[in-house]
Amino acid sequence: MRSVPQHHTRPIWAEISASRLRDNFRALQAAAGPQVEMLAVVKADAYGHGAVECAPVLAAAGARWLGVTSVEEGVAVRSALGILPQGLMPRVLVMCGLWPTEESAVLDRGLTPVVWEPYHLDLLEAEARRRGMPARSVAVHAEIDTGMARQGVPPGPLLDRLQARFTPDSPLLLEGVMTHLASTEVADDPQNHQQTIAFAKALVQVAAAGLHPAWVHAGNTSSTDSGYAAREVSALAESVGARAMTRAGLALYGYALPLAFLHLDGPAAVANVAASLQPVMTWKTRIISLREIGVGDTVGYSATFVAPAHMRVALLPVGYADGFRRGLSSSTAQPGGSVLVHGMRAPIVGRVSMDLTVVDVSAIPHAAIGDEVVLIGEQRAEFVGADEQAALAGTSVYEILCGISDRVARTLVE
Ligand SMILES: *Cc1c(COP(=O)(O)O)cnc(C)c1O
């Protein structure tokens, strides 16, 4: 979790819109339908937006479940939520298990870990018994590996062995069963169907062991967008008398991968929540210096850019150490990314370096030291998306957002 500097004075900050975060959460909940609970994923510091800032906003918007990666993140989110009235305190799902020494924090903070390795249960059970906790008082969610081969227990004998641990006198309670889908951004990818079938089989196996989890969950942003959450996840939960839940992260922050189809006549009922999302973050800085350069002058490391004409260039206090990707660099031959100054695009000139970036403001004659610059987000009628930067930097929008570093202050705005 971010270690927040005491005083942010360097002019670089990210404004996080509480109202947009709320609106995106509500749009997602509506797309998933009334049968499906929407878990709000705030892992990786809320995809770079600040979990401490975002978690309370989501709780106030009605999120009853939040998802984090680790126990460390869970502890930080619990602290950020502070004391909420009874019934408004969200549950916190720790999605990547727990590691030895973390079992105390799980119990102290009432976190709900996703489990699949026997050692996860050993740690929790031993600590709960040591504390004399009653039977079925420590809720966990078991992850089923339905084809991603990353986390989770495969259906069959290993699942049986895990299930055998939930004896009536155990302090452990199997409250949820979940899986993770690998290819949801392709709405009609056969892997979605294969994983659904495998998950359904696992749910039958759980029921056959006499276990009745309260929650069944699967899916993410793209499967909410495609309508999978509303259709398949609710049907899977209903088949075993459980409540359905799905888990969205990226869309909360206003981005979604474009939904693809293998067949042009793909699923009829696409939720298309992506159309109503609004980017939550506006990443800003200010011009700290300006200069004129002449024909043939070079800019930045390795002199990759040679001025073809007289230019006016502005210096920005942002670089790859802030998460402003080096892949946005330009050279004389190859244009790069751009930023917004006075509502106009200012192209990046030369290499993005560790702490500094130069942009061309020749076409923005009033640009002056102190002027606000938008790195990601909108300014007047123009917009630079994190997805646009991802394409230029050869990565995903996820990596752009969660790569914005601790040096950038996050400021919650309405
Ligand atoms: C990150 C994550 C999600 C959310 O994925 P998005 O594509 O950001 O919506 C859902 N489930 C699990 C298990 C995750 O790790």
Short mmCIF file of C-alpha atoms and ligand atoms in Angstrom, two decimals:
data_model
loop_
_atom_site.label_atom_id
_atom_site.label_comp_id
_atom_site.label_asym_id
_atom_site.label_seq_id
_atom_site.Cartn_x
_atom_site.Cartn_y
_atom_site.Cartn_z
CA MET A 1 0.00 0.00 0.00
CA ARG A 2 1.14 3.55 -0.72
CA SER A 3 3.26 5.25 1.87
CA VAL A 4 1.76 8.73 1.72
CA PRO A 5 4.38 11.48 2.01
CA GLN A 6 3.61 14.02 4.72
CA HIS A 7 3.72 16.97 2.35
CA HIS A 8 3.13 16.79 -1.38
CA THR A 9 4.58 19.97 -2.81
CA ARG A 10 5.88 18.83 -6.21
CA PRO A 11 3.24 19.91 -8.74
CA ILE A 12 1.99 16.48 -9.79
CA TRP A 13 -1.20 14.92 -8.52
CA ALA A 14 -4.12 12.71 -9.51
CA GLU A 15 -7.66 13.94 -8.86
CA ILE A 16 -9.98 11.06 -8.02
CA SER A 17 -13.64 11.82 -8.66
CA ALA A 18 -15.87 10.39 -5.94
CA SER A 19 -19.05 11.04 -7.93
CA ARG A 20 -17.74 9.19 -10.99
CA LEU A 21 -16.60 6.27 -8.86
CA ARG A 22 -20.09 6.08 -7.33
CA ASP A 23 -21.77 6.35 -10.75
CA ASN A 24 -19.56 3.63 -12.25
CA PHE A 25 -20.27 1.32 -9.30
CA ARG A 26 -24.02 1.85 -9.71
CA ALA A 27 -23.86 1.30 -13.48
CA LEU A 28 -22.03 -1.98 -12.88
CA GLN A 29 -24.45 -3.10 -10.21
CA ALA A 30 -27.33 -2.34 -12.60
CA ALA A 31 -25.65 -4.26 -15.44
CA ALA A 32 -25.11 -7.30 -13.22
CA GLY A 33 -28.81 -7.24 -12.35
CA PRO A 34 -30.73 -7.43 -9.08
CA GLN A 35 -29.84 -11.11 -8.52
CA VAL A 36 -26.09 -10.49 -8.50
CA GLU A 37 -24.09 -8.75 -5.77
CA MET A 38 -21.30 -6.53 -7.12
CA LEU A 39 -17.97 -6.88 -5.31
CA ALA A 40 -15.83 -3.76 -5.82
CA VAL A 41 -12.19 -4.64 -6.41
CA VAL A 42 -9.80 -2.15 -4.76
CA LYS A 43 -6.63 -4.24 -5.05
CA ALA A 44 -3.30 -2.73 -6.11
CA ASP A 45 -4.18 0.54 -4.37
CA ALA A 46 -7.52 0.67 -6.22
CA TYR A 47 -5.79 0.24 -9.57
CA GLY A 48 -3.57 3.20 -8.76
CA HIS A 49 -6.47 5.44 -7.67
CA GLY A 50 -5.78 5.12 -3.92
CA ALA A 51 -7.55 2.39 -1.95
CA VAL A 52 -7.63 4.58 1.15
CA GLU A 53 -9.51 7.25 -0.85
CA CYS A 54 -11.75 4.90 -2.87
CA ALA A 55 -12.84 2.26 -0.34
CA PRO A 56 -14.96 4.62 1.82
CA VAL A 57 -16.60 6.13 -1.29
CA LEU A 58 -17.55 2.65 -2.54
CA ALA A 59 -18.84 1.64 0.88
CA ALA A 60 -21.02 4.77 0.97
CA ALA A 61 -22.27 3.96 -2.55
CA GLY A 62 -23.54 0.65 -1.24
CA ALA A 63 -20.70 -1.82 -1.90
CA ARG A 64 -21.14 -4.65 0.58
CA TRP A 65 -17.99 -6.47 -0.55
CA LEU A 66 -14.55 -5.10 -1.40
CA GLY A 67 -11.78 -7.20 -2.97
CA VAL A 68 -8.07 -6.82 -2.24
CA THR A 69 -5.01 -8.85 -3.21
CA SER A 70 -3.30 -9.45 0.09
CA VAL A 71 -3.76 -9.37 3.84
CA GLU A 72 -1.60 -6.24 3.91
CA GLU A 73 -4.01 -4.48 1.57
CA GLY A 74 -6.97 -5.79 3.57
CA VAL A 75 -5.60 -4.33 6.79
CA ALA A 76 -5.06 -0.94 5.10
CA VAL A 77 -8.58 -0.93 3.64
CA ARG A 78 -10.13 -1.86 6.99
CA SER A 79 -8.28 1.04 8.62
CA ALA A 80 -9.40 3.41 5.86
CA LEU A 81 -13.02 2.41 6.41
CA GLY A 82 -12.70 3.35 10.06
CA ILE A 83 -15.86 2.93 12.05
CA LEU A 84 -19.03 2.64 10.00
CA PRO A 85 -22.57 2.16 11.29
CA GLN A 86 -23.72 -1.43 11.67
CA GLY A 87 -24.70 -2.87 8.29
CA LEU A 88 -22.60 -0.40 6.30
CA MET A 89 -19.23 -2.03 6.94
CA PRO A 90 -18.30 -3.95 3.79
CA ARG A 91 -16.79 -7.40 3.91
CA VAL A 92 -13.20 -7.56 2.63
CA LEU A 93 -12.28 -10.50 0.41
CA VAL A 94 -8.53 -11.24 0.26
CA MET A 95 -8.24 -12.74 -3.23
CA CYS A 96 -4.73 -14.23 -3.21
CA GLY A 97 -4.80 -16.36 -0.06
CA LEU A 98 -2.66 -15.78 2.99
CA TRP A 99 0.93 -16.45 3.99
CA PRO A 100 2.31 -17.71 7.31
CA THR A 101 2.20 -14.99 10.03
CA GLU A 102 -0.80 -13.30 8.35
CA GLU A 103 -3.45 -15.49 10.02
CA SER A 104 -3.62 -13.24 13.11
CA ALA A 105 -4.37 -10.15 11.03
CA VAL A 106 -7.07 -12.08 9.13
CA LEU A 107 -8.83 -12.88 12.40
CA ASP A 108 -8.14 -9.54 14.11
CA ARG A 109 -9.50 -7.54 11.16
CA GLY A 110 -12.27 -9.93 10.16
CA LEU A 111 -10.91 -10.33 6.64
CA THR A 112 -12.31 -13.09 4.40
CA PRO A 113 -9.54 -14.98 2.61
CA VAL A 114 -9.83 -16.90 -0.62
CA VAL A 115 -8.27 -20.31 0.09
CA TRP A 116 -7.22 -23.28 -2.02
CA GLU A 117 -4.02 -24.69 -0.48
CA PRO A 118 -4.33 -26.92 2.60
CA TYR A 119 -1.78 -24.71 4.37
CA HIS A 120 -4.22 -21.77 4.17
CA LEU A 121 -6.68 -23.79 6.24
CA ASP A 122 -3.94 -25.09 8.60
CA LEU A 123 -2.90 -21.52 9.46
CA LEU A 124 -6.42 -20.23 10.05
CA GLU A 125 -7.64 -23.29 11.92
CA ALA A 126 -4.66 -23.42 14.29
CA GLU A 127 -4.94 -19.71 15.13
CA ALA A 128 -8.73 -19.86 15.56
CA ARG A 129 -8.45 -22.90 17.89
CA ARG A 130 -5.67 -21.19 19.85
CA ARG A 131 -8.06 -18.27 20.39
CA GLY A 132 -10.88 -20.63 21.34
CA MET A 133 -13.09 -19.35 18.57
CA PRO A 134 -16.41 -21.16 18.11
CA ALA A 135 -17.26 -23.64 15.35
CA ARG A 136 -17.93 -22.10 11.92
CA SER A 137 -16.88 -18.62 12.97
CA VAL A 138 -14.08 -18.01 10.42
CA ALA A 139 -15.54 -17.54 6.94
CA VAL A 140 -13.43 -18.44 3.92
CA HIS A 141 -14.14 -18.66 0.20
CA ALA A 142 -12.66 -21.59 -1.73
CA GLU A 143 -11.33 -20.93 -5.22
CA ILE A 144 -11.87 -23.60 -7.87
CA ASP A 145 -9.35 -23.81 -10.71
CA THR A 146 -11.58 -24.21 -13.76
CA GLY A 147 -8.90 -23.72 -16.37
CA MET A 148 -6.67 -20.79 -15.59
CA ALA A 149 -4.08 -22.95 -13.80
CA ARG A 150 -3.04 -20.13 -11.54
CA GLN A 151 -4.87 -20.15 -8.22
CA GLY A 152 -7.51 -22.56 -7.03
CA VAL A 153 -8.11 -26.22 -6.34
CA PRO A 154 -9.16 -28.38 -9.29
CA PRO A 155 -12.47 -30.28 -9.01
CA GLY A 156 -11.96 -33.93 -8.04
CA PRO A 157 -9.90 -35.53 -5.27
CA LEU A 158 -8.05 -32.35 -4.26
CA LEU A 159 -11.34 -30.51 -3.80
CA ASP A 160 -12.63 -33.45 -1.74
CA ARG A 161 -9.57 -33.23 0.50
CA LEU A 162 -10.08 -29.51 0.99
CA GLN A 163 -13.80 -29.93 1.69
CA ALA A 164 -13.11 -32.60 4.31
CA ARG A 165 -11.58 -29.86 6.45
CA PHE A 166 -14.96 -28.18 7.01
CA THR A 167 -16.12 -30.54 9.75
CA PRO A 168 -19.00 -29.43 12.02
CA ASP A 169 -16.64 -28.71 14.92
CA SER A 170 -14.09 -26.80 12.83
CA PRO A 171 -13.84 -23.05 13.41
CA LEU A 172 -13.75 -22.73 9.60
CA LEU A 173 -16.87 -22.00 7.55
CA LEU A 174 -17.04 -22.49 3.79
CA GLU A 175 -18.99 -19.32 3.11
CA GLY A 176 -18.22 -18.98 -0.58
CA VAL A 177 -17.07 -20.88 -3.64
CA MET A 178 -15.59 -18.94 -6.53
CA THR A 179 -13.60 -19.23 -9.72
CA HIS A 180 -11.78 -16.84 -12.04
CA LEU A 181 -12.33 -16.69 -15.79
CA ALA A 182 -9.44 -16.31 -18.23
CA SER A 183 -10.97 -14.96 -21.44
CA THR A 184 -13.99 -12.83 -20.60
CA GLU A 185 -13.13 -9.96 -22.95
CA VAL A 186 -13.99 -12.31 -25.81
CA ALA A 187 -17.70 -12.60 -25.06
CA ASP A 188 -18.27 -15.89 -26.91
CA ASP A 189 -14.86 -17.47 -26.31
CA PRO A 190 -15.38 -21.23 -25.81
CA GLN A 191 -13.15 -21.06 -22.71
CA ASN A 192 -15.89 -19.13 -20.90
CA HIS A 193 -18.26 -22.00 -21.55
CA GLN A 194 -15.69 -24.67 -20.59
CA GLN A 195 -14.92 -22.90 -17.33
CA THR A 196 -18.63 -22.53 -16.58
CA ILE A 197 -19.16 -26.28 -17.05
CA ALA A 198 -16.16 -27.10 -14.82
CA PHE A 199 -17.40 -24.67 -12.16
CA ALA A 200 -20.90 -26.18 -12.26
CA LYS A 201 -19.38 -29.64 -11.71
CA ALA A 202 -17.38 -28.37 -8.76
CA LEU A 203 -20.52 -26.86 -7.24
CA VAL A 204 -22.22 -30.26 -7.52
CA GLN A 205 -19.23 -31.81 -5.75
CA VAL A 206 -19.45 -29.22 -2.96
CA ALA A 207 -23.17 -29.90 -2.50
CA ALA A 208 -22.55 -33.66 -2.50
CA ALA A 209 -20.21 -33.16 0.47
CA GLY A 210 -23.13 -31.61 2.35
CA LEU A 211 -21.66 -28.12 2.23
CA HIS A 212 -23.92 -25.17 1.47
CA PRO A 213 -21.91 -22.03 0.72
CA ALA A 214 -23.90 -18.82 0.97
CA TRP A 215 -22.10 -17.24 -1.98
CA VAL A 216 -21.08 -18.38 -5.45
CA HIS A 217 -19.02 -15.94 -7.49
CA ALA A 218 -17.13 -15.50 -10.75
CA GLY A 219 -16.44 -12.88 -13.36
CA ASN A 220 -14.94 -9.43 -13.75
CA THR A 221 -15.44 -6.21 -15.68
CA SER A 222 -15.64 -7.83 -19.11
CA SER A 223 -18.05 -10.53 -18.01
CA THR A 224 -20.31 -7.88 -16.47
CA ASP A 225 -20.08 -6.00 -19.76
CA SER A 226 -20.92 -9.09 -21.80
CA GLY A 227 -23.89 -10.05 -19.65
CA TYR A 228 -22.21 -13.25 -18.40
CA ALA A 229 -22.52 -12.13 -14.77
CA ALA A 230 -26.25 -11.49 -15.09
CA ARG A 231 -26.92 -14.78 -16.92
CA GLU A 232 -24.41 -17.51 -16.08
CA VAL A 233 -23.25 -16.45 -12.62
CA SER A 234 -26.79 -16.03 -11.33
CA ALA A 235 -27.80 -19.42 -12.82
CA LEU A 236 -24.77 -21.14 -11.25
CA ALA A 237 -25.57 -19.73 -7.82
CA GLU A 238 -29.23 -20.56 -8.13
CA SER A 239 -28.39 -24.17 -9.00
CA VAL A 240 -27.05 -24.69 -5.47
CA GLY A 241 -29.34 -22.29 -3.62
CA ALA A 242 -26.58 -19.71 -3.04
CA ARG A 243 -26.45 -15.97 -3.65
CA ALA A 244 -24.61 -14.82 -6.77
CA MET A 245 -21.77 -12.33 -6.77
CA THR A 246 -19.41 -10.96 -9.41
CA ARG A 247 -16.22 -8.94 -8.99
CA ALA A 248 -15.39 -5.85 -11.02
CA GLY A 249 -12.29 -3.70 -10.80
CA LEU A 250 -11.27 -1.91 -13.98
CA ALA A 251 -14.75 -0.61 -14.84
CA LEU A 252 -15.13 1.02 -11.42
CA TYR A 253 -12.34 3.35 -12.47
CA GLY A 254 -13.98 4.10 -15.81
CA TYR A 255 -12.21 1.82 -18.26
CA ALA A 256 -13.11 -1.48 -19.91
CA LEU A 257 -11.44 -3.62 -22.53
CA PRO A 258 -13.29 -3.49 -25.85
CA LEU A 259 -15.57 -6.52 -25.92
CA ALA A 260 -14.67 -8.89 -28.74
CA PHE A 261 -16.69 -11.64 -30.44
CA LEU A 262 -15.46 -14.69 -32.32
CA HIS A 263 -18.80 -14.93 -34.10
CA LEU A 264 -20.51 -11.86 -35.40
CA ASP A 265 -23.83 -13.09 -34.05
CA GLY A 266 -22.29 -13.36 -30.52
CA PRO A 267 -24.50 -13.30 -27.41
CA ALA A 268 -27.68 -11.32 -27.92
CA ALA A 269 -27.95 -9.65 -24.52
CA VAL A 270 -24.71 -7.74 -24.08
CA ALA A 271 -24.97 -5.48 -21.02
CA ASN A 272 -22.68 -2.89 -22.64
CA VAL A 273 -21.93 -1.13 -19.40
CA ALA A 274 -18.69 0.17 -20.94
CA ALA A 275 -20.64 2.88 -22.79
CA SER A 276 -21.75 4.53 -19.55
CA LEU A 277 -18.43 4.53 -17.67
CA GLN A 278 -16.56 7.71 -16.79
CA PRO A 279 -12.81 7.84 -16.07
CA VAL A 280 -12.34 8.49 -12.35
CA MET A 281 -8.77 9.77 -12.46
CA THR A 282 -7.47 13.03 -13.91
CA TRP A 283 -3.69 12.97 -13.64
CA LYS A 284 -2.29 16.50 -13.61
CA THR A 285 0.93 18.44 -13.46
CA ARG A 286 2.12 21.96 -14.30
CA ILE A 287 4.61 23.53 -16.68
CA ILE A 288 7.78 24.24 -14.67
CA SER A 289 9.97 25.69 -17.44
CA LEU A 290 9.76 26.87 -21.06
CA ARG A 291 12.33 27.39 -23.79
CA GLU A 292 12.72 28.15 -27.48
CA ILE A 293 14.79 25.79 -29.63
CA GLY A 294 16.05 26.20 -33.17
CA VAL A 295 16.25 23.99 -36.25
CA GLY A 296 18.64 21.10 -35.61
CA ASP A 297 18.58 21.35 -31.82
CA THR A 298 18.15 18.00 -30.11
CA VAL A 299 15.95 17.21 -27.13
CA GLY A 300 16.53 14.71 -24.35
CA TYR A 301 18.61 11.56 -23.82
CA SER A 302 20.33 10.07 -26.86
CA ALA A 303 19.13 13.05 -28.92
CA THR A 304 16.39 10.96 -30.50
CA PHE A 305 14.49 14.12 -31.46
CA VAL A 306 15.99 16.78 -33.73
CA ALA A 307 13.92 19.95 -34.11
CA PRO A 308 12.74 20.28 -37.73
CA ALA A 309 11.86 23.94 -37.15
CA HIS A 310 11.91 26.64 -34.52
CA MET A 311 9.88 25.28 -31.57
CA ARG A 312 8.64 26.31 -28.16
CA VAL A 313 8.85 23.46 -25.67
CA ALA A 314 7.60 23.09 -22.11
CA LEU A 315 9.14 21.05 -19.31
CA LEU A 316 6.93 18.86 -17.11
CA PRO A 317 7.98 17.38 -13.74
CA VAL A 318 6.89 13.85 -14.62
CA GLY A 319 8.79 10.81 -15.79
CA TYR A 320 8.80 7.05 -15.74
CA ALA A 321 9.54 7.03 -12.00
CA ASP A 322 6.04 8.46 -11.62
CA GLY A 323 4.62 5.80 -13.92
CA PHE A 324 4.58 8.05 -17.00
CA ARG A 325 5.70 5.41 -19.44
CA ARG A 326 8.93 5.62 -21.39
CA GLY A 327 7.02 4.02 -24.26
CA LEU A 328 5.32 7.40 -24.79
CA SER A 329 8.65 8.87 -25.99
CA SER A 330 8.98 10.24 -29.50
CA SER A 331 11.82 10.56 -31.97
CA THR A 332 12.16 12.57 -35.14
CA ALA A 333 10.88 9.59 -37.12
CA GLN A 334 8.26 8.29 -34.70
CA PRO A 335 5.58 10.35 -32.91
CA GLY A 336 4.82 9.47 -29.30
CA GLY A 337 2.14 10.32 -26.78
CA SER A 338 0.68 13.70 -25.96
CA VAL A 339 -0.58 15.68 -22.98
CA LEU A 340 -3.22 18.40 -22.72
CA VAL A 341 -2.37 22.10 -22.32
CA HIS A 342 -5.10 24.76 -22.60
CA GLY A 343 -7.44 22.03 -23.88
CA MET A 344 -5.11 21.18 -26.79
CA ARG A 345 -2.81 18.27 -27.45
CA ALA A 346 0.88 18.94 -26.85
CA PRO A 347 3.04 16.14 -28.32
CA ILE A 348 5.82 14.59 -26.22
CA VAL A 349 9.24 15.53 -27.61
CA GLY A 350 12.16 13.07 -27.30
CA ARG A 351 12.59 10.53 -24.52
CA VAL A 352 10.48 10.49 -21.40
CA SER A 353 13.16 10.41 -18.71
CA MET A 354 12.99 9.31 -15.08
CA ASP A 355 11.68 12.60 -13.67
CA LEU A 356 11.12 14.93 -16.60
CA THR A 357 9.27 15.13 -19.91
CA VAL A 358 9.41 17.79 -22.65
CA VAL A 359 6.33 18.63 -24.73
CA ASP A 360 5.82 20.79 -27.81
CA VAL A 361 3.71 23.89 -27.13
CA SER A 362 4.56 25.73 -30.36
CA ALA A 363 0.86 25.67 -31.29
CA ILE A 364 -0.22 26.86 -27.83
CA PRO A 365 1.28 30.34 -27.69
CA HIS A 366 -0.22 31.34 -24.33
CA ALA A 367 1.32 28.36 -22.50
CA ALA A 368 3.12 29.69 -19.45
CA ILE A 369 4.97 28.46 -16.38
CA GLY A 370 2.44 27.24 -13.82
CA ASP A 371 -0.22 26.25 -16.37
CA GLU A 372 -2.09 23.06 -15.57
CA VAL A 373 -1.31 20.07 -17.78
CA VAL A 374 -3.39 16.90 -18.01
CA LEU A 375 -1.45 13.66 -18.45
CA ILE A 376 -4.46 11.31 -18.25
CA GLY A 377 -8.07 12.46 -18.37
CA GLU A 378 -9.87 15.44 -19.87
CA GLN A 379 -9.26 19.14 -20.21
CA ARG A 380 -12.04 21.18 -21.84
CA ALA A 381 -13.15 19.18 -24.89
CA GLU A 382 -9.99 17.05 -25.23
CA PHE A 383 -9.27 13.70 -23.58
CA VAL A 384 -6.20 11.49 -23.19
CA GLY A 385 -7.12 8.00 -22.03
CA ALA A 386 -5.05 5.53 -20.03
CA ASP A 387 -6.04 3.06 -22.78
CA GLU A 388 -4.50 5.33 -25.44
CA GLN A 389 -1.25 5.40 -23.44
CA ALA A 390 -1.39 1.63 -23.03
CA ALA A 391 -1.57 1.15 -26.80
CA LEU A 392 1.42 3.48 -27.34
CA ALA A 393 3.46 1.87 -24.56
CA GLY A 394 2.64 -1.66 -25.72
CA THR A 395 0.87 -2.67 -22.51
CA SER A 396 -2.59 -2.88 -20.97
CA VAL A 397 -4.70 -0.14 -19.41
CA TYR A 398 -4.43 -2.10 -16.13
CA GLU A 399 -0.65 -1.72 -16.09
CA ILE A 400 -0.82 1.99 -16.91
CA LEU A 401 -3.21 2.72 -14.06
CA CYS A 402 -1.63 0.64 -11.33
CA GLY A 403 1.85 1.76 -12.43
CA ILE A 404 1.29 5.37 -11.33
CA SER A 405 3.73 5.60 -8.47
CA ASP A 406 3.66 6.75 -4.85
CA ARG A 407 5.31 10.02 -5.83
CA VAL A 408 1.97 11.16 -7.24
CA ALA A 409 -0.45 12.53 -4.63
CA ARG A 410 -4.03 11.26 -4.90
CA THR A 411 -6.64 13.91 -4.11
CA LEU A 412 -10.29 13.01 -3.70
CA VAL A 413 -12.60 15.53 -5.39
CA GLU A 414 -16.38 15.43 -5.80
C1 LIG B 1 -8.63 -8.40 -10.37
C2 LIG B 1 -9.67 -9.41 -10.22
C3 LIG B 1 -10.99 -9.16 -10.64
C4 LIG B 1 -11.40 -7.88 -11.33
O1 LIG B 1 -10.98 -7.86 -12.68
P1 LIG B 1 -11.30 -6.62 -13.64
O2 LIG B 1 -11.01 -7.11 -14.99
O3 LIG B 1 -10.42 -5.50 -13.22
O4 LIG B 1 -12.74 -6.28 -13.43
C5 LIG B 1 -11.94 -10.13 -10.39
N1 LIG B 1 -11.62 -11.28 -9.77
C6 LIG B 1 -10.37 -11.55 -9.36
C7 LIG B 1 -10.09 -12.85 -8.69
C8 LIG B 1 -9.35 -10.64 -9.58
O5 LIG B 1 -8.11 -10.92 -9.18
#
